[in-house]
CSV table of C-alpha atoms in Angstrom, one decimal:
chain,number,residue,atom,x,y,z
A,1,UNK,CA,189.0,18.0,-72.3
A,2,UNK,CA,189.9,14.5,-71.8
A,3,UNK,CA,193.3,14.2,-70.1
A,4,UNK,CA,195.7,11.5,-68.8
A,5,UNK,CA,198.8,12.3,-66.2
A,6,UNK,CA,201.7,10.4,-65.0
A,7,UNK,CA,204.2,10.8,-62.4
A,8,UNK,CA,206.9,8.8,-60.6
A,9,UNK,CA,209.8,9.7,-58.0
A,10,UNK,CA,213.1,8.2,-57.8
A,11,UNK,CA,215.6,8.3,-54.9
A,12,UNK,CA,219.0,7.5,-55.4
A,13,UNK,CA,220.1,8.3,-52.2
A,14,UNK,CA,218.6,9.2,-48.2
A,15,UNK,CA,218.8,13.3,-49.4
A,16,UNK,CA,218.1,13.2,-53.0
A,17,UNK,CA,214.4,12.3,-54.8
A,18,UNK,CA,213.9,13.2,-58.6
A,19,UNK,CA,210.6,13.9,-60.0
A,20,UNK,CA,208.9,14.0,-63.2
A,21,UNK,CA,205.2,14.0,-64.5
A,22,UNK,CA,203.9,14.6,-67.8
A,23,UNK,CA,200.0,15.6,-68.3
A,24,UNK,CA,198.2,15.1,-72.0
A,25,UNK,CA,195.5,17.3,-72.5
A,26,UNK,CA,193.6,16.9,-75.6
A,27,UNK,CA,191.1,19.6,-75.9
A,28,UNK,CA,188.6,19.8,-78.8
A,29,UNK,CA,189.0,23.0,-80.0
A,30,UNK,CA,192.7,23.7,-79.7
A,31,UNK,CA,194.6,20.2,-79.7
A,32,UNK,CA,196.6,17.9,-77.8
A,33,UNK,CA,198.7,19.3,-75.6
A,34,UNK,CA,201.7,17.7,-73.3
A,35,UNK,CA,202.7,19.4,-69.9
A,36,UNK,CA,205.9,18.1,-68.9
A,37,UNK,CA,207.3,18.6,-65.1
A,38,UNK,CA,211.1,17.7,-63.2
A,39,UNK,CA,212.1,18.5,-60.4
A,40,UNK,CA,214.9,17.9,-57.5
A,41,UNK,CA,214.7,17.8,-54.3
A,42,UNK,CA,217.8,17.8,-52.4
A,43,UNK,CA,217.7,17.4,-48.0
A,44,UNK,CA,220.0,18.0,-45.6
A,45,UNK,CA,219.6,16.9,-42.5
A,46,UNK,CA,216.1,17.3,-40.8
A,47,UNK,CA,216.5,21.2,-40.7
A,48,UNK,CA,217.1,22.0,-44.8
A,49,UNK,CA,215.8,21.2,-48.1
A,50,UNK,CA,216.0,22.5,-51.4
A,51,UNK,CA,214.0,21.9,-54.6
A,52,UNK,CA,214.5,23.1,-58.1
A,53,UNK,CA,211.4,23.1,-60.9
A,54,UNK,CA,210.8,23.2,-64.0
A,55,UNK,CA,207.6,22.7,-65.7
A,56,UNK,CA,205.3,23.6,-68.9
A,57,UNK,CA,201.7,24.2,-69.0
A,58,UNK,CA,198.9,25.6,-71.2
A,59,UNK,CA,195.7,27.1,-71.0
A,60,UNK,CA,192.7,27.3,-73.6
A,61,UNK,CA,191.3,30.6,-74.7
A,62,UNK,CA,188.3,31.7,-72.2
A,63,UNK,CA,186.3,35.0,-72.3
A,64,UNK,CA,186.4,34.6,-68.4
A,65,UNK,CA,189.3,37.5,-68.3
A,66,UNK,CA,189.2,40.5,-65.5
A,67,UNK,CA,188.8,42.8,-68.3
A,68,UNK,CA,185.7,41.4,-69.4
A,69,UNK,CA,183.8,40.1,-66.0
A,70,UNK,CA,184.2,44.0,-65.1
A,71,UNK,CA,181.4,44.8,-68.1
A,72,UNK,CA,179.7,41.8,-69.5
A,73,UNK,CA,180.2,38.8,-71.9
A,74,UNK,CA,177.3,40.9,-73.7
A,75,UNK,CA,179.6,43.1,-75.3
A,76,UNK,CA,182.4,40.8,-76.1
A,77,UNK,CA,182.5,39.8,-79.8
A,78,UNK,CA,182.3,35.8,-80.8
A,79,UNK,CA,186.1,34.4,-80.3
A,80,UNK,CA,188.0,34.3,-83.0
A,81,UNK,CA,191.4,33.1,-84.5
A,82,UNK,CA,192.9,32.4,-80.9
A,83,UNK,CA,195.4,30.2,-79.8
A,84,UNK,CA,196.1,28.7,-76.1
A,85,UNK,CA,198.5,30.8,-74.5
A,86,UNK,CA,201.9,28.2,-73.5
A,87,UNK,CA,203.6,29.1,-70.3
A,88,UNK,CA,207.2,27.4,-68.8
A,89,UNK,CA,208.2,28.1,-65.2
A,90,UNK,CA,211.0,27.5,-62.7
A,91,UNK,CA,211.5,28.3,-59.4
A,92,UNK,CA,214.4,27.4,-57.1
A,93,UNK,CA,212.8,27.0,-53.2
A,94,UNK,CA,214.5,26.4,-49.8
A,95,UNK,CA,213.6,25.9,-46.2
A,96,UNK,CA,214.8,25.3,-43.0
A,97,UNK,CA,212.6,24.3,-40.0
A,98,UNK,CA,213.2,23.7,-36.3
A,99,UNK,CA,212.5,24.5,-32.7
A,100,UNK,CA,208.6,25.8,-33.6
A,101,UNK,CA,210.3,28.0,-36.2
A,102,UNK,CA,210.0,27.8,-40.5
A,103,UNK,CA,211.7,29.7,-43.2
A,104,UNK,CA,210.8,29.3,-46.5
A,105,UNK,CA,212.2,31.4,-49.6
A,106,UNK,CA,211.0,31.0,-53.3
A,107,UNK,CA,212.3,32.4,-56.4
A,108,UNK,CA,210.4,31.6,-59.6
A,109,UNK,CA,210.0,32.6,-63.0
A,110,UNK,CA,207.3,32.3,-65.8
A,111,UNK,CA,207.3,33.3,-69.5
A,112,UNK,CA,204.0,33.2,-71.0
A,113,UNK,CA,203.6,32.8,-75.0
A,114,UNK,CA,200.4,34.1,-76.9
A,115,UNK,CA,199.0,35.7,-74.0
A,116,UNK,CA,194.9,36.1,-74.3
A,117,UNK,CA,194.8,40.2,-74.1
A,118,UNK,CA,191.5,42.2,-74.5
A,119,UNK,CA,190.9,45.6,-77.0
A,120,UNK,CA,187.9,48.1,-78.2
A,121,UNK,CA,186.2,46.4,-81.0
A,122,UNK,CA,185.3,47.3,-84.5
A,123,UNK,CA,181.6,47.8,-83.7
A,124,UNK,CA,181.5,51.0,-80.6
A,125,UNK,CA,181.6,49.5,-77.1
A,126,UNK,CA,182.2,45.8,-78.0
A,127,UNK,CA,185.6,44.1,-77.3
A,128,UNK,CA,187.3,41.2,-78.6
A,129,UNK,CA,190.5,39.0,-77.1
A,130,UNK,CA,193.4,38.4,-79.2
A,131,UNK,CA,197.0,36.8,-78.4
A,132,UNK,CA,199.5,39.3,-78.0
A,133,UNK,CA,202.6,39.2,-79.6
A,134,UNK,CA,205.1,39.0,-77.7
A,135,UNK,CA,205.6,37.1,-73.9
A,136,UNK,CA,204.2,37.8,-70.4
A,137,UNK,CA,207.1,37.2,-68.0
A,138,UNK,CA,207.1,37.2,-64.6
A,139,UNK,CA,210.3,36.9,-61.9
A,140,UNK,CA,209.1,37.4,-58.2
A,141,UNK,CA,210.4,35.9,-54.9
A,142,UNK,CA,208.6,35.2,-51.5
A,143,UNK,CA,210.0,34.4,-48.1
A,144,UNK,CA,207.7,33.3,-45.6
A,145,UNK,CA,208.2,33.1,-41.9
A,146,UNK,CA,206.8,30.9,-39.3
A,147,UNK,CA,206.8,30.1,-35.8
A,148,UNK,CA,204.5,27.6,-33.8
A,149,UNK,CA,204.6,27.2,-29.7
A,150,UNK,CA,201.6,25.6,-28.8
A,151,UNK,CA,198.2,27.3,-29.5
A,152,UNK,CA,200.1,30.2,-30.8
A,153,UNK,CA,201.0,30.7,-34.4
A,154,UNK,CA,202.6,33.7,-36.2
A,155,UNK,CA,203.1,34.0,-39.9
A,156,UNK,CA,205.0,36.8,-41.8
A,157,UNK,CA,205.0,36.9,-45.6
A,158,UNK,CA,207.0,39.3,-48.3
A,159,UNK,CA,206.5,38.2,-51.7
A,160,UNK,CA,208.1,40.6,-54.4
A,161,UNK,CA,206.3,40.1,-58.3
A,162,UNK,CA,207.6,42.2,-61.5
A,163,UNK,CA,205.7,41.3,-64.3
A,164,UNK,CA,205.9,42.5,-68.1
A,165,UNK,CA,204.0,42.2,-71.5
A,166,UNK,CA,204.9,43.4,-75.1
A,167,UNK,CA,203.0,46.8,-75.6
A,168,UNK,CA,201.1,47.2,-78.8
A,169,UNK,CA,203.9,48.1,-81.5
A,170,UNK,CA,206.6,47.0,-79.9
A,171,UNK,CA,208.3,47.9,-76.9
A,172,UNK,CA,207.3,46.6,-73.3
């Protein structure tokens, strides 16, 4: 999958940088693809910053799913009429540092087109992927907290993570 990416930054003041990069993928089997990213990253002072993303991505059907390293590729069926699943995310982080101490919160979310899903096959203990119909999406947020005095360092983390999928037939 030969693939070229770009980026560049551009400050227009001391507490404000702008971002974007693009990726091309152009993959044999599925196409070419183009991964767009932006974000913002606004500072005050030393102690805050805050940063707001946005970004797209893809990724190429693989039989390498959790589903299927539990049993075997044996019993998976050739791969067939599949599409890459398409994702776009966004997340909105801030921190605050100083003294030895670090907070940093994250909110994000990610909706996830065609998603690569596994079921029985036709023939009796065979399965076979397929996209799903509707989106994946996930919404979550983490806050991690950190404090450093000398050798000693102590971490917490709480990250929250509420993910859904379309059920077969409708619903979710």
């Amino acid at each position: 999958v030969p693939a070229i990416f770009a980026q560049d930054e551009f400050s227009p003041s001391d507490f404000v940088t702008l971002a974007g990069s693009a990726r091309i993928d152009v993959h044999s089997a599925y196409g070419t693809f183009v991964s767009p990213r932006f974000s913002a990253l606004f500072r005050a002072g030393e102690e805050w910053s805050l940063r707001a993303s946005i970004a797209t991505g893809f990724a190429a059907p693989t039989p390498f799913l959790d589903e299927i390293e539990a049993t075997s590729l044996t019993v998976l069926e050739p791969l067939r009429n599949l599409h890459a699943e398409r994702a776009v995310s966004a997340s909105l982080d801030a921190k605050w540092s100083a003294g030895g101490w670090e907070i940093d919160g994250s909110v994000f979310e990610s909706v996830i087109r065609d998603p690569l899903e596994v079921q029985a096959s036709f023939q009796p203990g065979h399965l076979e992927l397929f996209n799903a119909d509707g989106p994946r999406r996930a919404y979550g947020a983490e806050m991690l907290l950190g404090y450093i005095a000398g050798p000693l360092h102590v971490i917490g983390n709480y990250t929250f993570l509420h993910v859904t999928e379309a059920a077969p037939g409708g619903g979710r």
